[in-house]
Amino acid sequence: MTVSTEVDHNEYTGNGVTTSFPYTFRIFKKSDLVVQVVDLNENITELTLDTDYTVSGAGGYTGGNVVLAAPLNNGYQISISRDLPVTQETDLRNQGKFFAEVHEDAFDKLTMLIQQAISWLRLSLRKPSFVANYYDALNNYIRNLRDPSLPQDAATKNYVDSLANINLSRTLRTPEPIISLPGIDQRKNKIVAMDDSGNPLMVLPESGSAADVLIELAKPYGYTYIGGLAEHYSLPVKFVVVDNAPYNGDLKAALTAATPGSVFWLGKKTHNITGLYGVNRNTVENITIVGAGMPQLSSDKRYFIDGTGTIIQGTIKNQAKGFKIFNLGIDVGDYVSQNVYPSVTYEDGLQHYGVGSNANIEINNVKLLNTVTDTAKPGTHSLLLEQLSGVKLGYVECIGGFHGFTVKCQGLQGGIAHCYGQYGDAFIFKSDSGGACADNYMERITVGLYDNTGWPDVTMGGIYDAHDNVTIDKIGIGELIVQNASWGLIPSDANTGFITNVSIGRYSAFNVYGNYYSLTIDNKCVGWTIGEHRISGASGGIRVHPDSAEINIGTGSSKGNTKSGYALGGNSLSHGVIFANENGEAGVDYLGGLGFDASLVHGYVNGTVLFSGMPTAKNGNPINGWGDTGAFDMNVTGKTVNITGSLTRGTSAAAYNIISVCQPLKQTPIPAWGVSAGSAMVPVECYVTTSGQLYVAGFASIPTGGTIYFSGQYLFK
């Protein structure tokens, strides 16, 4: 019979019920097994055969079972291993040609070699059991060990002694044993002295001494003793851990009792302040609220989950300078509005209103939840900044509400705003009679979610005034990203004030549907710059009103839209290379003006044409009896006028007037030719005058009614 497996031990973990554990290897007799148990404290006990356990299957070839006298405790481990005596007990005699004693000698030698190997094995550092997780040195020294380099390396005596001596040499110590210092309550704000027995005691420093001054400065409010500091900085004068006494987690009580400069520290729990702010706002200056992290949103989108971060239930409204809030969530969602408030109440999440100039407001890592599923769709804001200047914003996440991120202020220096779940505008920049929206900058605004399943169709956003003839000025957005939204960025059609100096560094829009272009620049927009952009799957790409002014569109693409990829117009429009392809209508819908440059447009397949028209320098119709054959044009691309096509000869040299903005700086010849009376093709002298006329000086060389052809270009001033 062969030995066909390398398995010579089995290990199991007890469950408090099982008593029978199989072994899967061959043994000759039941005493060939060693059974050990390791308890939860890693103590190893070797069990006794026929007392603690019995064995079946001995002498067979496939193993058997070890049956314990009592179930193995839950979590205990059992090891079943084979331990054969290293002997060779078979005695063979020579018979015929089979020299059995020669084979027996060979078996004996192998057995002796195995005994020799096991003798050396007994000298090695070993684990006491297969299920043990440590090595047992059996009370022997381990020498010639290398000094440790990794945190879990064994340490040598020399290393430990050297480290102890280094640490001891840096320690204030006495030559004899000494009692330990007292507890923290007896040590704080005191200095160490020695009594008659040389034992330490804690004493108060002399009032006004250097030690007294240093101890006072080291206290949490010690900076208040530094002269002139408060004149230049807004300093906290009181630190409050709200979860501790006297408030024991009652943030409403803590805020009610707040004094200027208070800093409130909140743990990872839910704080109910509903009803604290409604008609009234906070008027205490330099309040700071610091949480332990932003919370998670429930799967039904109705509330923040308790214990996942710091949660404030109820609106926060502020009208005081120096208000700062960090690392938490504000919940005025469906559940809080309908179940936590005493009666159904819909509020803004966070509102800073009427603070004035130099507001010194800071917001970072704040998640705001408004109503998402409520069919009433109340007109709330996630974050409202109005009638103030001086806001520093890090990261804010606006969920739900009618308006998300609402900016009606000045002097915003912002980081990132992520807005989704709104049933109105995800964000707005707005001026009204209360004040202008100006000098506001954001690093990035992201609208919508990659997977919008179960969320409202958010409107991307808007930049507009409230029809009060108030200008919006200097709005900068480093990057604007929108996905899965209904409509796009649209200044209101009823704007009365101008919207000037708006810059969007990078613009991306995916799946923005509705009846509008994903980004519309209307007739009140002046000095806009839209940088690199990519638009796909929208109603339309970018639309520039022909009455807008000083609009620059960077290089980008707009493809796969229902309407045209672009709709561009205006005399002062400029744009980079744009790729318009696979759009439902034109690649570019030309709206008029001279700014559109068809030479910078690329595309292959669109619903109608690549571009619906081009700017022209023609001023009306031909003059002096000249006639348009239907193929004549003066197309404008950039600063170049391309004169092509043909006219029938008129009665004088002046054939066509050119619009004033396309007049050349100097008189420029234009190649032209026609068929003479002798049926020969002859050149015809022609040029564009500085007064803006196509002047065919050699028209008389062509018979009356003959055709003159043009193919030339010039630069206008």
Coordinates of C-alpha atoms in Angstrom, one line a residue, residues 646-649 671-686 698-703 705-711:
S646 CA -20.2 86.8 -60.3
L647 CA -22.2 89.9 -61.2
T648 CA -23.7 91.1 -64.5
R649 CA -22.1 94.4 -65.7
P671 CA -8.8 89.5 -59.1
A672 CA -11.6 89.6 -61.6
W673 CA -12.2 88.6 -65.2
G674 CA -14.9 88.4 -67.9
V675 CA -15.7 87.6 -71.6
S676 CA -14.9 90.5 -74.0
A677 CA -16.9 91.4 -77.1
G678 CA -14.5 89.2 -79.0
S679 CA -15.4 86.2 -76.8
A680 CA -12.0 86.2 -75.2
M681 CA -11.6 85.7 -71.4
V682 CA -9.9 88.9 -70.2
P683 CA -8.8 90.3 -66.8
V684 CA -10.8 93.2 -65.4
E685 CA -9.3 95.8 -63.1
C686 CA -11.1 95.7 -59.8
G698 CA -12.3 98.0 -66.1
F699 CA -16.0 97.2 -66.4
A700 CA -16.2 98.9 -69.9
S701 CA -14.0 96.1 -71.4
I702 CA -17.0 93.8 -70.9
P703 CA -20.1 94.2 -73.0
G705 CA -25.1 92.5 -69.7
G706 CA -21.9 90.5 -69.7
T707 CA -20.7 88.5 -66.6
I708 CA -17.7 89.5 -64.5
Y709 CA -16.3 86.9 -62.1
F710 CA -14.5 87.6 -58.8
S711 CA -12.2 85.5 -56.6

